């Protein structure tokens, strides 16, 4: 069935070309009998009809061989002009169709070359051997007008088709670009949420694990201390649940978007973060140098998460019981430097390298995502150090 449909689609152009050729051939007989008023035919009708018939037959191949069809039509029309027929649209019809097809399927230079060649040959033949009593304006302007018209129409149609194809191609490219950009944004958002989940889960679970272990150890001998740590454990898990809800809430349905979201953590919450590690036996000293300046929302969250992950790594991997967090606001450059170190009293229990672990990779990706820099590694005097340099918003000068 598909083959039959393809055959019908392929036969329609051939049927159309055959009908057009027959219609033009039918016009050749009256065209060959046209003479000037008061003049008798100087040549019989049948040579003109025969030559026009050859041109009409060549039109059956104008789609696949436009140059050959146009060449045959030009030769036949030149012969008709040389025999002394008056060149009207009835005799030039096959040549006009051939030139239109040529302009539609080839480039402008080819179409113009064939058209000019045809005009020169027809006008030359009409001037040399054409009827002497035929007005000169008909010999010169008639063929030129009849041949330039189909060539111009074919060229305009081809250019319009090329323009529409270009517009469609640009629209398809824009659609693909939008889809790729949407996929890129979705991937970036997933990575950001994954980093947030890692930071939140790692931080709070480490604290909860340490506090639970302390409760187990102190319960037999120090029930009062154990009860206090158990209460702090409850606060740790509640905080973890709040942050998880805030992070996972980004994935909620559109119907839930009217619900108020939890505030995004930033450097303003560093004292609270430092205090939370006291429950795990880690003393955090927080110092600020220079005049504090506001960060962008992304850089503020990045600084908080870097400090959170660095302190969590100290709790998990280092034998140290103290750490230092230092914020330096430089007056010379729009940046804040965040430094997290342990006290250097012991080497880490598990050897960390700047390129190991999802936490370190996440810190590096966070810093780069806001245009910052970060370096991590062991210090010569012992301990581990994380130094992140994050940009501050550039203040635009006030116009006066």
JSON list of N, CA and C in Angstrom, two decimals, residues 283-331:
[
{"chain": "A", "resi": 283, "resn": "UNK", "atom": "N", "xyz": [35.20, 22.48, 69.58]},
{"chain": "A", "resi": 283, "resn": "UNK", "atom": "CA", "xyz": [35.15, 23.90, 69.89]},
{"chain": "A", "resi": 283, "resn": "UNK", "atom": "C", "xyz": [35.56, 24.69, 68.65]},
{"chain": "A", "resi": 284, "resn": "UNK", "atom": "N", "xyz": [34.69, 25.60, 68.22]},
{"chain": "A", "resi": 284, "resn": "UNK", "atom": "CA", "xyz": [34.93, 26.38, 67.00]},
{"chain": "A", "resi": 284, "resn": "UNK", "atom": "C", "xyz": [35.12, 27.83, 67.39]},
{"chain": "A", "resi": 285, "resn": "UNK", "atom": "N", "xyz": [36.26, 28.39, 67.00]},
{"chain": "A", "resi": 285, "resn": "UNK", "atom": "CA", "xyz": [36.55, 29.81, 67.24]},
{"chain": "A", "resi": 285, "resn": "UNK", "atom": "C", "xyz": [36.28, 30.58, 65.95]},
{"chain": "A", "resi": 286, "resn": "UNK", "atom": "N", "xyz": [35.40, 31.56, 66.04]},
{"chain": "A", "resi": 286, "resn": "UNK", "atom": "CA", "xyz": [34.99, 32.35, 64.88]},
{"chain": "A", "resi": 286, "resn": "UNK", "atom": "C", "xyz": [35.53, 33.76, 65.00]},
{"chain": "A", "resi": 287, "resn": "UNK", "atom": "N", "xyz": [36.30, 34.20, 64.00]},
{"chain": "A", "resi": 287, "resn": "UNK", "atom": "CA", "xyz": [36.86, 35.55, 63.99]},
{"chain": "A", "resi": 287, "resn": "UNK", "atom": "C", "xyz": [36.53, 36.22, 62.66]},
{"chain": "A", "resi": 288, "resn": "UNK", "atom": "N", "xyz": [36.35, 37.55, 62.72]},
{"chain": "A", "resi": 288, "resn": "UNK", "atom": "CA", "xyz": [36.04, 38.34, 61.53]},
{"chain": "A", "resi": 288, "resn": "UNK", "atom": "C", "xyz": [37.04, 39.48, 61.47]},
{"chain": "A", "resi": 289, "resn": "UNK", "atom": "N", "xyz": [37.70, 39.65, 60.31]},
{"chain": "A", "resi": 289, "resn": "UNK", "atom": "CA", "xyz": [38.66, 40.73, 60.11]},
{"chain": "A", "resi": 289, "resn": "UNK", "atom": "C", "xyz": [38.17, 41.62, 58.97]},
{"chain": "A", "resi": 290, "resn": "UNK", "atom": "N", "xyz": [38.25, 42.91, 59.16]},
{"chain": "A", "resi": 290, "resn": "UNK", "atom": "CA", "xyz": [37.78, 43.85, 58.16]},
{"chain": "A", "resi": 290, "resn": "UNK", "atom": "C", "xyz": [36.31, 44.19, 58.37]},
{"chain": "A", "resi": 291, "resn": "UNK", "atom": "N", "xyz": [35.82, 45.09, 57.56]},
{"chain": "A", "resi": 291, "resn": "UNK", "atom": "CA", "xyz": [34.43, 45.53, 57.67]},
{"chain": "A", "resi": 291, "resn": "UNK", "atom": "C", "xyz": [33.53, 44.57, 56.90]},
{"chain": "A", "resi": 292, "resn": "UNK", "atom": "N", "xyz": [32.61, 43.89, 57.59]},
{"chain": "A", "resi": 292, "resn": "UNK", "atom": "CA", "xyz": [31.73, 42.94, 56.90]},
{"chain": "A", "resi": 292, "resn": "UNK", "atom": "C", "xyz": [30.91, 43.62, 55.81]},
{"chain": "A", "resi": 293, "resn": "UNK", "atom": "N", "xyz": [30.79, 42.94, 54.69]},
{"chain": "A", "resi": 293, "resn": "UNK", "atom": "CA", "xyz": [30.01, 43.45, 53.57]},
{"chain": "A", "resi": 293, "resn": "UNK", "atom": "C", "xyz": [29.05, 42.36, 53.11]},
{"chain": "A", "resi": 294, "resn": "UNK", "atom": "N", "xyz": [27.90, 42.75, 52.62]},
{"chain": "A", "resi": 294, "resn": "UNK", "atom": "CA", "xyz": [26.92, 41.74, 52.20]},
{"chain": "A", "resi": 294, "resn": "UNK", "atom": "C", "xyz": [27.38, 41.01, 50.93]},
{"chain": "A", "resi": 295, "resn": "UNK", "atom": "N", "xyz": [27.11, 39.72, 50.89]},
{"chain": "A", "resi": 295, "resn": "UNK", "atom": "CA", "xyz": [27.39, 38.90, 49.72]},
{"chain": "A", "resi": 295, "resn": "UNK", "atom": "C", "xyz": [26.11, 38.69, 48.93]},
{"chain": "A", "resi": 296, "resn": "UNK", "atom": "N", "xyz": [26.26, 38.24, 47.72]},
{"chain": "A", "resi": 296, "resn": "UNK", "atom": "CA", "xyz": [25.09, 37.83, 46.96]},
{"chain": "A", "resi": 296, "resn": "UNK", "atom": "C", "xyz": [24.48, 36.59, 47.61]},
{"chain": "A", "resi": 297, "resn": "UNK", "atom": "N", "xyz": [23.24, 36.30, 47.28]},
{"chain": "A", "resi": 297, "resn": "UNK", "atom": "CA", "xyz": [22.55, 35.17, 47.91]},
{"chain": "A", "resi": 297, "resn": "UNK", "atom": "C", "xyz": [23.29, 33.86, 47.65]},
{"chain": "A", "resi": 298, "resn": "UNK", "atom": "N", "xyz": [23.75, 33.67, 46.41]},
{"chain": "A", "resi": 298, "resn": "UNK", "atom": "CA", "xyz": [24.47, 32.44, 46.09]},
{"chain": "A", "resi": 298, "resn": "UNK", "atom": "C", "xyz": [25.79, 32.32, 46.81]},
{"chain": "A", "resi": 299, "resn": "UNK", "atom": "N", "xyz": [26.57, 33.42, 46.86]},
{"chain": "A", "resi": 299, "resn": "UNK", "atom": "CA", "xyz": [27.86, 33.40, 47.53]},
{"chain": "A", "resi": 299, "resn": "UNK", "atom": "C", "xyz": [27.69, 33.24, 49.04]},
{"chain": "A", "resi": 300, "resn": "UNK", "atom": "N", "xyz": [26.63, 33.85, 49.60]},
{"chain": "A", "resi": 300, "resn": "UNK", "atom": "CA", "xyz": [26.38, 33.74, 51.04]},
{"chain": "A", "resi": 300, "resn": "UNK", "atom": "C", "xyz": [26.09, 32.28, 51.42]},
{"chain": "A", "resi": 301, "resn": "UNK", "atom": "N", "xyz": [25.23, 31.62, 50.64]},
{"chain": "A", "resi": 301, "resn": "UNK", "atom": "CA", "xyz": [24.93, 30.21, 50.90]},
{"chain": "A", "resi": 301, "resn": "UNK", "atom": "C", "xyz": [26.17, 29.35, 50.69]},
{"chain": "A", "resi": 302, "resn": "UNK", "atom": "N", "xyz": [26.95, 29.66, 49.66]},
{"chain": "A", "resi": 302, "resn": "UNK", "atom": "CA", "xyz": [28.17, 28.90, 49.38]},
{"chain": "A", "resi": 302, "resn": "UNK", "atom": "C", "xyz": [29.15, 28.99, 50.54]},
{"chain": "A", "resi": 303, "resn": "UNK", "atom": "N", "xyz": [29.35, 30.19, 51.08]},
{"chain": "A", "resi": 303, "resn": "UNK", "atom": "CA", "xyz": [30.27, 30.36, 52.22]},
{"chain": "A", "resi": 303, "resn": "UNK", "atom": "C", "xyz": [29.79, 29.53, 53.42]},
{"chain": "A", "resi": 304, "resn": "UNK", "atom": "N", "xyz": [28.50, 29.58, 53.68]},
{"chain": "A", "resi": 304, "resn": "UNK", "atom": "CA", "xyz": [27.96, 28.82, 54.81]},
{"chain": "A", "resi": 304, "resn": "UNK", "atom": "C", "xyz": [28.18, 27.32, 54.62]},
{"chain": "A", "resi": 305, "resn": "UNK", "atom": "N", "xyz": [27.87, 26.80, 53.41]},
{"chain": "A", "resi": 305, "resn": "UNK", "atom": "CA", "xyz": [28.01, 25.37, 53.17]},
{"chain": "A", "resi": 305, "resn": "UNK", "atom": "C", "xyz": [29.47, 24.93, 53.20]},
{"chain": "A", "resi": 306, "resn": "UNK", "atom": "N", "xyz": [30.38, 25.76, 52.73]},
{"chain": "A", "resi": 306, "resn": "UNK", "atom": "CA", "xyz": [31.80, 25.41, 52.79]},
{"chain": "A", "resi": 306, "resn": "UNK", "atom": "C", "xyz": [32.26, 25.28, 54.24]},
{"chain": "A", "resi": 307, "resn": "UNK", "atom": "N", "xyz": [31.88, 26.25, 55.08]},
{"chain": "A", "resi": 307, "resn": "UNK", "atom": "CA", "xyz": [32.26, 26.18, 56.50]},
{"chain": "A", "resi": 307, "resn": "UNK", "atom": "C", "xyz": [31.62, 24.95, 57.14]},
{"chain": "A", "resi": 308, "resn": "UNK", "atom": "N", "xyz": [30.35, 24.70, 56.81]},
{"chain": "A", "resi": 308, "resn": "UNK", "atom": "CA", "xyz": [29.66, 23.55, 57.39]},
{"chain": "A", "resi": 308, "resn": "UNK", "atom": "C", "xyz": [30.34, 22.24, 57.01]},
{"chain": "A", "resi": 309, "resn": "UNK", "atom": "N", "xyz": [30.69, 22.07, 55.73]},
{"chain": "A", "resi": 309, "resn": "UNK", "atom": "CA", "xyz": [31.33, 20.84, 55.28]},
{"chain": "A", "resi": 309, "resn": "UNK", "atom": "C", "xyz": [32.73, 20.70, 55.87]},
{"chain": "A", "resi": 310, "resn": "UNK", "atom": "N", "xyz": [33.47, 21.80, 55.93]},
{"chain": "A", "resi": 310, "resn": "UNK", "atom": "CA", "xyz": [34.83, 21.75, 56.47]},
{"chain": "A", "resi": 310, "resn": "UNK", "atom": "C", "xyz": [34.81, 21.35, 57.94]},
{"chain": "A", "resi": 311, "resn": "UNK", "atom": "N", "xyz": [33.91, 21.93, 58.72]},
{"chain": "A", "resi": 311, "resn": "UNK", "atom": "CA", "xyz": [33.82, 21.57, 60.14]},
{"chain": "A", "resi": 311, "resn": "UNK", "atom": "C", "xyz": [33.33, 20.14, 60.33]},
{"chain": "A", "resi": 312, "resn": "UNK", "atom": "N", "xyz": [32.45, 19.70, 59.45]},
{"chain": "A", "resi": 312, "resn": "UNK", "atom": "CA", "xyz": [31.99, 18.31, 59.52]},
{"chain": "A", "resi": 312, "resn": "UNK", "atom": "C", "xyz": [33.14, 17.36, 59.25]},
{"chain": "A", "resi": 313, "resn": "UNK", "atom": "N", "xyz": [34.00, 17.69, 58.30]},
{"chain": "A", "resi": 313, "resn": "UNK", "atom": "CA", "xyz": [35.17, 16.85, 58.01]},
{"chain": "A", "resi": 313, "resn": "UNK", "atom": "C", "xyz": [36.13, 16.81, 59.20]},
{"chain": "A", "resi": 314, "resn": "UNK", "atom": "N", "xyz": [36.28, 17.96, 59.88]},
{"chain": "A", "resi": 314, "resn": "UNK", "atom": "CA", "xyz": [37.13, 17.96, 61.08]},
{"chain": "A", "resi": 314, "resn": "UNK", "atom": "C", "xyz": [36.57, 17.01, 62.13]},
{"chain": "A", "resi": 315, "resn": "UNK", "atom": "N", "xyz": [35.24, 17.06, 62.30]},
{"chain": "A", "resi": 315, "resn": "UNK", "atom": "CA", "xyz": [34.61, 16.20, 63.29]},
{"chain": "A", "resi": 315, "resn": "UNK", "atom": "C", "xyz": [34.74, 14.73, 62.92]},
{"chain": "A", "resi": 316, "resn": "UNK", "atom": "N", "xyz": [34.64, 14.42, 61.64]},
{"chain": "A", "resi": 316, "resn": "UNK", "atom": "CA", "xyz": [34.65, 13.02, 61.20]},
{"chain": "A", "resi": 316, "resn": "UNK", "atom": "C", "xyz": [36.06, 12.45, 61.11]},
{"chain": "A", "resi": 317, "resn": "UNK", "atom": "N", "xyz": [37.02, 13.23, 60.61]},
{"chain": "A", "resi": 317, "resn": "UNK", "atom": "CA", "xyz": [38.31, 12.67, 60.21]},
{"chain": "A", "resi": 317, "resn": "UNK", "atom": "C", "xyz": [39.50, 13.10, 61.05]},
{"chain": "A", "resi": 318, "resn": "UNK", "atom": "N", "xyz": [39.38, 14.18, 61.82]},
{"chain": "A", "resi": 318, "resn": "UNK", "atom": "CA", "xyz": [40.54, 14.69, 62.53]},
{"chain": "A", "resi": 318, "resn": "UNK", "atom": "C", "xyz": [40.48, 14.33, 64.01]},
{"chain": "A", "resi": 319, "resn": "UNK", "atom": "N", "xyz": [41.66, 14.18, 64.59]},
{"chain": "A", "resi": 319, "resn": "UNK", "atom": "CA", "xyz": [41.73, 13.92, 66.03]},
{"chain": "A", "resi": 319, "resn": "UNK", "atom": "C", "xyz": [41.60, 15.19, 66.84]},
{"chain": "A", "resi": 320, "resn": "UNK", "atom": "N", "xyz": [41.60, 16.32, 66.18]},
{"chain": "A", "resi": 320, "resn": "UNK", "atom": "CA", "xyz": [41.53, 17.61, 66.86]},
{"chain": "A", "resi": 320, "resn": "UNK", "atom": "C", "xyz": [40.15, 17.83, 67.48]},
{"chain": "A", "resi": 321, "resn": "UNK", "atom": "N", "xyz": [40.13, 18.54, 68.59]},
{"chain": "A", "resi": 321, "resn": "UNK", "atom": "CA", "xyz": [38.88, 18.89, 69.25]},
{"chain": "A", "resi": 321, "resn": "UNK", "atom": "C", "xyz": [38.57, 20.37, 69.14]},
{"chain": "A", "resi": 322, "resn": "UNK", "atom": "N", "xyz": [39.32, 21.07, 68.31]},
{"chain": "A", "resi": 322, "resn": "UNK", "atom": "CA", "xyz": [39.07, 22.50, 68.12]},
{"chain": "A", "resi": 322, "resn": "UNK", "atom": "C", "xyz": [39.35, 22.86, 66.67]},
{"chain": "A", "resi": 323, "resn": "UNK", "atom": "N", "xyz": [38.68, 23.91, 66.22]},
{"chain": "A", "resi": 323, "resn": "UNK", "atom": "CA", "xyz": [38.85, 24.39, 64.85]},
{"chain": "A", "resi": 323, "resn": "UNK", "atom": "C", "xyz": [38.68, 25.90, 64.84]},
{"chain": "A", "resi": 324, "resn": "UNK", "atom": "N", "xyz": [39.21, 26.53, 63.82]},
{"chain": "A", "resi": 324, "resn": "UNK", "atom": "CA", "xyz": [39.12, 27.98, 63.68]},
{"chain": "A", "resi": 324, "resn": "UNK", "atom": "C", "xyz": [38.47, 28.33, 62.35]},
{"chain": "A", "resi": 325, "resn": "UNK", "atom": "N", "xyz": [37.55, 29.28, 62.41]},
{"chain": "A", "resi": 325, "resn": "UNK", "atom": "CA", "xyz": [36.91, 29.83, 61.21]},
{"chain": "A", "resi": 325, "resn": "UNK", "atom": "C", "xyz": [37.20, 31.32, 61.18]},
{"chain": "A", "resi": 326, "resn": "UNK", "atom": "N", "xyz": [37.82, 31.75, 60.09]},
{"chain": "A", "resi": 326, "resn": "UNK", "atom": "CA", "xyz": [38.21, 33.16, 59.99]},
{"chain": "A", "resi": 326, "resn": "UNK", "atom": "C", "xyz": [37.64, 33.75, 58.71]},
{"chain": "A", "resi": 327, "resn": "UNK", "atom": "N", "xyz": [36.97, 34.89, 58.84]},
{"chain": "A", "resi": 327, "resn": "UNK", "atom": "CA", "xyz": [36.45, 35.63, 57.69]},
{"chain": "A", "resi": 327, "resn": "UNK", "atom": "C", "xyz": [37.25, 36.90, 57.54]},
{"chain": "A", "resi": 328, "resn": "UNK", "atom": "N", "xyz": [37.80, 37.12, 56.34]},
{"chain": "A", "resi": 328, "resn": "UNK", "atom": "CA", "xyz": [38.62, 38.31, 56.09]},
{"chain": "A", "resi": 328, "resn": "UNK", "atom": "C", "xyz": [37.99, 39.08, 54.93]},
{"chain": "A", "resi": 329, "resn": "UNK", "atom": "N", "xyz": [37.54, 40.31, 55.23]},
{"chain": "A", "resi": 329, "resn": "UNK", "atom": "CA", "xyz": [37.01, 41.20, 54.20]},
{"chain": "A", "resi": 329, "resn": "UNK", "atom": "C", "xyz": [38.12, 42.15, 53.78]},
{"chain": "A", "resi": 330, "resn": "UNK", "atom": "N", "xyz": [38.61, 41.97, 52.56]},
{"chain": "A", "resi": 330, "resn": "UNK", "atom": "CA", "xyz": [39.74, 42.77, 52.12]},
{"chain": "A", "resi": 330, "resn": "UNK", "atom": "C", "xyz": [39.26, 44.12, 51.60]},
{"chain": "A", "resi": 331, "resn": "UNK", "atom": "N", "xyz": [39.89, 45.22, 52.06]},
{"chain": "A", "resi": 331, "resn": "UNK", "atom": "CA", "xyz": [39.51, 46.54, 51.54]},
{"chain": "A", "resi": 331, "resn": "UNK", "atom": "C", "xyz": [40.04, 46.80, 50.14]}
]
